[in-house]
Coordinates of C-alpha atoms in Angstrom, one line a residue:
X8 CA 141.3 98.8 107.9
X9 CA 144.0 101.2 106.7
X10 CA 146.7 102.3 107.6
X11 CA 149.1 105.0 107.0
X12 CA 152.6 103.0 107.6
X13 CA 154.1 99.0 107.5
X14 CA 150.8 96.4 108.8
X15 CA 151.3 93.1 108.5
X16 CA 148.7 90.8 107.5
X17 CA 147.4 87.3 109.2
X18 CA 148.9 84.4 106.6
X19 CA 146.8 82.3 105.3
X20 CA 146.4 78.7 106.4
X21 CA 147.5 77.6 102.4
X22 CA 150.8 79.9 102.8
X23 CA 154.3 79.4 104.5
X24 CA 154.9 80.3 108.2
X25 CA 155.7 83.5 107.2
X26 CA 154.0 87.2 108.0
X27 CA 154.1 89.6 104.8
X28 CA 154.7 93.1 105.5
X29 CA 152.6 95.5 103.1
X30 CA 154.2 99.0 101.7
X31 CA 154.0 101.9 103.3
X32 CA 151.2 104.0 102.4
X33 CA 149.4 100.1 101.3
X34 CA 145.9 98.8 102.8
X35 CA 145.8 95.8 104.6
X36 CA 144.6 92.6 102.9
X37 CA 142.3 92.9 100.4
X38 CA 140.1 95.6 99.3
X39 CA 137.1 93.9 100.9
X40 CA 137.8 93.0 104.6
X41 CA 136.5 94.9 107.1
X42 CA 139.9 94.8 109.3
X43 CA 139.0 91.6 111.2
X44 CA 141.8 89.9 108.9
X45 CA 144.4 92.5 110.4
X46 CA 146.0 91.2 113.4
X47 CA 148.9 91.4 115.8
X48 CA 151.5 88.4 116.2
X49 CA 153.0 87.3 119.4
X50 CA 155.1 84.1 118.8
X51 CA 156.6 82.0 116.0
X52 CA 158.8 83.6 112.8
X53 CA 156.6 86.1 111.6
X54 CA 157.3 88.0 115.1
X55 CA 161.1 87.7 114.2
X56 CA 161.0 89.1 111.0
X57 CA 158.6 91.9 112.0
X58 CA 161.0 92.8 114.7
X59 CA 164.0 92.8 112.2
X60 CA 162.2 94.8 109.7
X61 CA 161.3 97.3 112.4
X62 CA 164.7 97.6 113.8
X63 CA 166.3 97.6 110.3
X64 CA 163.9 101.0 109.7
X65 CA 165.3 102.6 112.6
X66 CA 168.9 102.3 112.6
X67 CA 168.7 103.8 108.6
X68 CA 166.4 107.0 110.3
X69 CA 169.0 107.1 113.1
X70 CA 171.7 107.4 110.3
X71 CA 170.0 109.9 108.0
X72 CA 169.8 112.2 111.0
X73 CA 173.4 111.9 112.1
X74 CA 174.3 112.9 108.7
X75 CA 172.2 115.7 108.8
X76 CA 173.0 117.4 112.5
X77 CA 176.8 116.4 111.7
X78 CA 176.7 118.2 108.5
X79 CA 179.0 121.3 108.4
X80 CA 177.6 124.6 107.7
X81 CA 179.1 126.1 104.4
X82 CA 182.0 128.0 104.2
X83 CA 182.7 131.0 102.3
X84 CA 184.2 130.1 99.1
X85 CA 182.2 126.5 99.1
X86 CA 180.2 125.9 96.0
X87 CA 177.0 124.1 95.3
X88 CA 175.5 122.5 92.5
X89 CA 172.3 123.7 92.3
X90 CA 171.9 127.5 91.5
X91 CA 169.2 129.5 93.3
X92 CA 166.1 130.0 91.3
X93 CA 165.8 133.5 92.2
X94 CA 168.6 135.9 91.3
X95 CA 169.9 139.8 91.0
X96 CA 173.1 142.0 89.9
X97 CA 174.9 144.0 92.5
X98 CA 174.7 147.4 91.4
X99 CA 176.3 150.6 91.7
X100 CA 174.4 153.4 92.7
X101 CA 173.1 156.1 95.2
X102 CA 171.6 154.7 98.4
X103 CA 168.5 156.1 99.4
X104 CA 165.1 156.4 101.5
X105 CA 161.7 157.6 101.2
X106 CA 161.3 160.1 103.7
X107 CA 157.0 161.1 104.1
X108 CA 155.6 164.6 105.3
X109 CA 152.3 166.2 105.8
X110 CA 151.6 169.3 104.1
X111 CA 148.4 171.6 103.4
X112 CA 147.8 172.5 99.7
X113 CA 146.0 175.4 99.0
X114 CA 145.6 179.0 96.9
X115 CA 148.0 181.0 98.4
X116 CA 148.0 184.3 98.6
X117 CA 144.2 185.2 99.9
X118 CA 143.6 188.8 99.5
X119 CA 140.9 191.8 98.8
X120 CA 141.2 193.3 95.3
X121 CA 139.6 196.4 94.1
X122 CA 140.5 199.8 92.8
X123 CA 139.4 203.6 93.3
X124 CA 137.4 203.5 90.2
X125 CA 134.1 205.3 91.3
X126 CA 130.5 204.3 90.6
X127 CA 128.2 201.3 91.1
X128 CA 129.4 197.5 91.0
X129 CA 127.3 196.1 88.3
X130 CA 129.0 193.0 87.8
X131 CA 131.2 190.0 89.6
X132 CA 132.8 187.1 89.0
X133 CA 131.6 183.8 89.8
X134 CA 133.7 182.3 92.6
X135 CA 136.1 179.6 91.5
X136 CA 136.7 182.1 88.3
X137 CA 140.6 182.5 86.7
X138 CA 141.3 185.8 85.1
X139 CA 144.5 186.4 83.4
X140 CA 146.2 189.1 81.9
X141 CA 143.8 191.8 80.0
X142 CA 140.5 190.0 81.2
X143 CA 137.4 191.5 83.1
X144 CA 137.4 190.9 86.8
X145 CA 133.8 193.2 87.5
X146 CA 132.2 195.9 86.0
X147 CA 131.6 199.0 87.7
X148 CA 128.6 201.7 85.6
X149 CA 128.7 198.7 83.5
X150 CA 132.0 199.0 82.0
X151 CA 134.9 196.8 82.8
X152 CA 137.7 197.1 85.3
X153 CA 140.4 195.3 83.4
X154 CA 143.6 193.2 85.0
X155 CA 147.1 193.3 83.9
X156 CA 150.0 192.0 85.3
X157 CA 152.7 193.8 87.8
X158 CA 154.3 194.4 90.6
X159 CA 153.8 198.0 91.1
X160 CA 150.0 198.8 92.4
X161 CA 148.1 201.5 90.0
X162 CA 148.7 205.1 92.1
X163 CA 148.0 207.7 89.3
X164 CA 146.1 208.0 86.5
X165 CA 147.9 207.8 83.1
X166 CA 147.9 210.6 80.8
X167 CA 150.0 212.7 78.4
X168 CA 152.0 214.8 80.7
X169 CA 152.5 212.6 83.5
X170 CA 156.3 212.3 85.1
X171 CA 158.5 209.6 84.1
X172 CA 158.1 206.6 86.4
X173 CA 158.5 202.2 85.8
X174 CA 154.8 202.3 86.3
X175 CA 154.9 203.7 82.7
X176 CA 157.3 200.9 81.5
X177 CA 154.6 198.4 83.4
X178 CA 151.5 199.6 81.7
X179 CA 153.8 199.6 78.2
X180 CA 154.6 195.6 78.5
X181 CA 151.0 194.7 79.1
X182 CA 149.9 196.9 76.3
X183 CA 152.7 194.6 74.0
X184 CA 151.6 191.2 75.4
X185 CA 148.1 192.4 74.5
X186 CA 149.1 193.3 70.7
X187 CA 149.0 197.2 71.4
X188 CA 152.1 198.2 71.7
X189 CA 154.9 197.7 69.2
X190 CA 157.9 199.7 71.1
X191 CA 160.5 199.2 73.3
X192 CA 158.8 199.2 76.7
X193 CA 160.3 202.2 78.9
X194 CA 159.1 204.7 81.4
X195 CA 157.9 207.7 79.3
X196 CA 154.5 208.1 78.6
X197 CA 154.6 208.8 74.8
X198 CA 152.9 209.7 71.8
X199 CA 153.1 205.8 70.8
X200 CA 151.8 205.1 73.9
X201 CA 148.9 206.9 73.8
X202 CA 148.1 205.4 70.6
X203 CA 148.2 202.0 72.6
X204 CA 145.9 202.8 75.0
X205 CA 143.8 203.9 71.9
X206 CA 143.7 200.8 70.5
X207 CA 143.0 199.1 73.4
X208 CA 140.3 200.9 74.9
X209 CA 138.5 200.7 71.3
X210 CA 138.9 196.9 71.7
X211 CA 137.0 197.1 75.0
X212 CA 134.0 199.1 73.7
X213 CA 135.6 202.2 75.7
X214 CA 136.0 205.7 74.4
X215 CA 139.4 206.0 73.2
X216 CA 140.7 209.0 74.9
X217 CA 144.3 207.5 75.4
X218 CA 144.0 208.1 79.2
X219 CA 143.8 205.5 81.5
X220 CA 141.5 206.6 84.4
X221 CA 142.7 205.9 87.8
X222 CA 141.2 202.3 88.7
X223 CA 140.1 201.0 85.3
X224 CA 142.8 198.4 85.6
X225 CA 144.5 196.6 88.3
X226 CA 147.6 195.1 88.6
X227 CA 148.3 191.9 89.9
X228 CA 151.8 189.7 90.1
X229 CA 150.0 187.1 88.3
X230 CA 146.7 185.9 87.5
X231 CA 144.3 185.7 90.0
X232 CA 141.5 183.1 91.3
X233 CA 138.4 184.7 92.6
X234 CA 137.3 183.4 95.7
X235 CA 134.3 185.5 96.9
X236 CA 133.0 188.6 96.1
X237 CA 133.2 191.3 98.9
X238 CA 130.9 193.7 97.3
X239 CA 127.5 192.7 96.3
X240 CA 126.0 194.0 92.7
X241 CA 124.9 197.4 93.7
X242 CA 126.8 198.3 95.9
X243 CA 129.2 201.0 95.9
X244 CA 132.6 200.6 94.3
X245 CA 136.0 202.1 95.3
X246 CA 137.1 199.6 97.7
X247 CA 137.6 196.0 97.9
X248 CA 135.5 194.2 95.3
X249 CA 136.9 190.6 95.1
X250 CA 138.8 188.3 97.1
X251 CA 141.2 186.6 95.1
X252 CA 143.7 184.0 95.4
X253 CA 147.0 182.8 93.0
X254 CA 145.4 180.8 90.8
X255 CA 147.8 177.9 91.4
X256 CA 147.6 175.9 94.4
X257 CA 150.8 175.0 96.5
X258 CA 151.8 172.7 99.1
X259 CA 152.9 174.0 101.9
X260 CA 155.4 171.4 104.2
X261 CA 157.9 171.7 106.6
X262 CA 160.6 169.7 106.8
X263 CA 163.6 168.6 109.6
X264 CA 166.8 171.2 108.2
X265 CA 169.3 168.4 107.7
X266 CA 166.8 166.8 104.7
X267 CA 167.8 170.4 103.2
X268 CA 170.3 169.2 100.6
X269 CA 167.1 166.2 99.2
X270 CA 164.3 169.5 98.4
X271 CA 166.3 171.9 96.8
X272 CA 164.2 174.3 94.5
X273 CA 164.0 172.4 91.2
X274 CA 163.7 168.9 92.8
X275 CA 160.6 166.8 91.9
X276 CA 158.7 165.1 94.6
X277 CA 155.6 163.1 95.3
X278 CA 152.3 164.5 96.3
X279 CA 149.4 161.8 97.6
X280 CA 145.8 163.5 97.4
X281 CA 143.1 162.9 99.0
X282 CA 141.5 160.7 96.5
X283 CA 144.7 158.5 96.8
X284 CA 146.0 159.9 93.0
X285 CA 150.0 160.6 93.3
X286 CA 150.9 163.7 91.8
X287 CA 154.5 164.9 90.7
X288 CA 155.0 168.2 92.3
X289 CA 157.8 170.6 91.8
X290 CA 159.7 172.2 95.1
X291 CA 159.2 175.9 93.9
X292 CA 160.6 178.1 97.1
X293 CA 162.5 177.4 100.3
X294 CA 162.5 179.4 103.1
X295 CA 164.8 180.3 106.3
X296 CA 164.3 177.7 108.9
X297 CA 161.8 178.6 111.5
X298 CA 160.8 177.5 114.9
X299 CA 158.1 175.5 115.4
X300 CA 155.5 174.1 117.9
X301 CA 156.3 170.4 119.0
X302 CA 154.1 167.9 120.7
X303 CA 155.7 167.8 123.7
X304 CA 155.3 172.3 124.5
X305 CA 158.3 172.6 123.3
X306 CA 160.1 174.3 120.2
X307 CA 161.4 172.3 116.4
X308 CA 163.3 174.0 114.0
X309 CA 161.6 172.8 110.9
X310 CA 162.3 174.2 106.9
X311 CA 159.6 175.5 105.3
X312 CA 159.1 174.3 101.5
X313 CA 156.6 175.1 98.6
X314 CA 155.6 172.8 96.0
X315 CA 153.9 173.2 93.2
X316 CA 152.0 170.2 91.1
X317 CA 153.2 169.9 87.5
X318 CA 149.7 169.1 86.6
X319 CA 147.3 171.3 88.5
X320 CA 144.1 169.4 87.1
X321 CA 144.9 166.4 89.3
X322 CA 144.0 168.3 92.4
X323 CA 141.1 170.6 90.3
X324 CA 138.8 169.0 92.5
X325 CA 139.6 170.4 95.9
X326 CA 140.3 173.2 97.9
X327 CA 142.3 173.2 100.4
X328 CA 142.9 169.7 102.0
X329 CA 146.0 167.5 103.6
X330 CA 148.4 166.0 101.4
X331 CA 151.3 163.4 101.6
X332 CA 154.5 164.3 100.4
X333 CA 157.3 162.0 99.7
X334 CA 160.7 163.2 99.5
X335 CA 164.1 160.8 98.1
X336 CA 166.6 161.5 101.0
X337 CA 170.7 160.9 100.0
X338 CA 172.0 158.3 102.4
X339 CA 174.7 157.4 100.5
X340 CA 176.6 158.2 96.7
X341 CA 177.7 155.7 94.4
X342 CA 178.3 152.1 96.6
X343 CA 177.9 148.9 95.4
X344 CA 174.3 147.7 96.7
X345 CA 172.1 144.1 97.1
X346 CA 169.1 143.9 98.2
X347 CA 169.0 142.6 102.3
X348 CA 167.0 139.8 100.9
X349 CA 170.3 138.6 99.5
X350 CA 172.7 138.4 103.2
X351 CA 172.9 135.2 105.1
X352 CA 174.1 135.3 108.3
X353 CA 177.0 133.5 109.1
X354 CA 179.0 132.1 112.2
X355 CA 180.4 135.2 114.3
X356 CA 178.2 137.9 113.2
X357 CA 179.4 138.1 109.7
X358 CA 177.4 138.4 106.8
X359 CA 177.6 136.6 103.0
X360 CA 176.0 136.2 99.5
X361 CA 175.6 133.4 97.7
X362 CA 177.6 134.7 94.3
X363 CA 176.3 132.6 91.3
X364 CA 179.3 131.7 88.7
X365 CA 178.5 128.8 86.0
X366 CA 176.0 127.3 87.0
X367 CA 177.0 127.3 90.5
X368 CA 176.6 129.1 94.0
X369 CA 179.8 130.3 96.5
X370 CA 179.2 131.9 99.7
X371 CA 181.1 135.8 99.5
X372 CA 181.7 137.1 103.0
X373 CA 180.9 140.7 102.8
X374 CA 181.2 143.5 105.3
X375 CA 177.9 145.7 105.1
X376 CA 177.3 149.5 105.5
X377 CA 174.2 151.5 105.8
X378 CA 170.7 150.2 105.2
X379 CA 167.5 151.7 103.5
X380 CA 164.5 150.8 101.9
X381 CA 165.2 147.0 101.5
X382 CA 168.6 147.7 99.8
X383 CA 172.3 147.7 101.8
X384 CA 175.6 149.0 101.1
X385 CA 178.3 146.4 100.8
X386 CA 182.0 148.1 101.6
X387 CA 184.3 145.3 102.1
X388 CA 184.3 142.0 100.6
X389 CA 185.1 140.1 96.7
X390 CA 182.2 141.3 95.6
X391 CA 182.0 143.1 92.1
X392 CA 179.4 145.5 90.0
X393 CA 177.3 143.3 88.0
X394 CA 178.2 139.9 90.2
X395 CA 175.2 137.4 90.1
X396 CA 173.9 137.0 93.4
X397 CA 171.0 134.6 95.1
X398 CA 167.8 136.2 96.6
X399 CA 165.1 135.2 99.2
X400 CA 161.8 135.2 97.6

């Protein structure tokens, strides 16, 4: 039989009048006996010795663990041999935390587009359709009703004779981004500019009068996504023909007013989609705090943000949909910081790191600041920029 500490084994009639006590961790007798052999001994020498043995074993246990509860913890300052297999450099930095919002991104700026151009609507976009500057967004009498960019809507007709006005300087830079116009954009409708319309309408498969109808183009800010079209092929045009969006989508989030100073317009941030892809996105627009439902009835003031993705084909394949967004929020600028997984608690309530120096570990007592995201700022203590310190791993 075996046995997983000291068994003694019966002696054998040849050997002294002694017992034998095997290892520990050994099997009784020989590999062969069924256990019969293995017996306990209630008289004579062998009973001595076994006792002896037994008693020996104990006091060296009870000693071993007097040594160990008596033990002093260590000290700040005391150093050890052995130096921690897992190690990092206190650094100086900025201290800061992830801080994550939900936000809707979508096309913004949904709207009806159209113009007074008179006739039939013989041709629409498909929806999902981008037109920029100088493109076709339908046809009405089966001639196109062209978009250019600006601010100002189309309220007249343009012609030689018309009144001086910065729709005329607005017609004159599109007509120069196109490659008609080779002035200096301004507001009087000119001899040169009737050649540029010239040229432009001849490029179109217009006749070249060098007056621009009322309604053959349409000015937009930007250029725009079609949505839908409002008026069916056939119908009558001289209303609302489209409905457009921007073409680039935005993510719309609100914010608490004191992260203000992390989202500045310009700062970078991270977007989560749907699909689980994170995009970096672009804060593009903030606006003047505004009041907000709560959960509880109640009122938040909240900051309203718009971001923009820096790479608009990550989110090509949805509308409008949820998104995560983190922001990096300032706790604290330029402190020396450890990661928490290098503070051991000490006697008292204070805190320490085991600093690494040749070869060897000493316990730093260090007075601790603010926390985030597994780091901590250290304020008080002898602890330097670029010190080795021990790590939990």
């Amino acid at each position: 039989m075996k046995h997983s500490f000291g068994i003694l084994r019966k002696r054998d009639p040849d050997e002294d009048d002694q017992d034998t006590v095997l290892g520990i961790g050994g099997t009784g007798g020989n590999g062969d006996d069924d256990g019969e052999e293995e017996q306990r001994f209630s008289s004579g020498r062998g009973r001595r010795g076994w006792i002896i043995a037994a008693t020996a074993l104990v006091v060296v246990a009870a000693v071993a663990a007097t040594i160990l509860l008596t033990r002093p913890p260590a000290e700040a300052g005391e150093e050890k041999k052995a130096p921690p297999t897992e190690t990092t450099a206190v650094a100086r930095g900025n201290l800061t935390e992830q801080v994550r919002v939900t936000g809707k991104l979508e096309f913004k700026n949904v709207r009806d587009l159209g113009s007074p151009l008179a006739g039939t609507v013989t041709g629409v976009p498909a929806p999902g359709t981008v037109v920029g500057r100088g493109y076709e967004l339908y046809r009405v009498d089966d001639t196109p009703v062209i978009l250019m960019f600006g601010g100002l809507p189309v309220w007249r007709e343009f012609a030689e004779g018309m009144t001086d006005g910065e729709d005329i300087r607005q017609l004159e830079i599109n007509l120069q981004a196109l490659g008609f116009f080779d002035g200096e954009p301004d507001d009087e409708f000119r001899w040169a500019t009737i050649e540029a319309i010239k040229e432009w309408q001849d490029a179109l498969g217009l006749e070249d009068t060098g007056r621009i109808e009322m309604g053959r183009i349409v000015f937009s800010p930007g250029e725009v996504r079609v949505q839908d079209a409002v008026a069916k092929v056939g119908s009558p045009a001289g209303g609302a023909v489209l409905k457009v969006s921007d073409s680039t989508k935005e993510a719309a989030v609100d914010i608490d007013p004191n992260l203000a100073a992390n989202a500045p317009v310009g700062a970078k941030v991270d977007v989560r989609l749907p699909d689980g892809t994170v995009a970096t996105g672009t804060v593009t627009a903030v606006g003047a705090p505004v009041e907000r439902d709560n959960d509880n009835g109640g009122k938040t003031l909240k900051l309203p943000i718009t971001i923009v993705l820096d790479d608009p084909t990550l989110a090509a394949a949805f509308d409008t949909v949820s998104v995560s967004v983190t922001l990096v929020h300032l706790i604290a600028e330029d402190v020396l910081l450890v990661p928490v997984t290098a503070l051991l608690a000490q006697p008292g309530g204070e805190s320490a790191v085991e600093r690494v120096v040749n070869k060897k570990t000493e316990l730093v007592t260090v007075e601790l600041g603010k926390f985030a995201d597994g780091m901590v700022e250290i304020v008080g203590g002898d602890l330097a920029e670029g010190d080795i310190v021990a790590v939990a791993k």
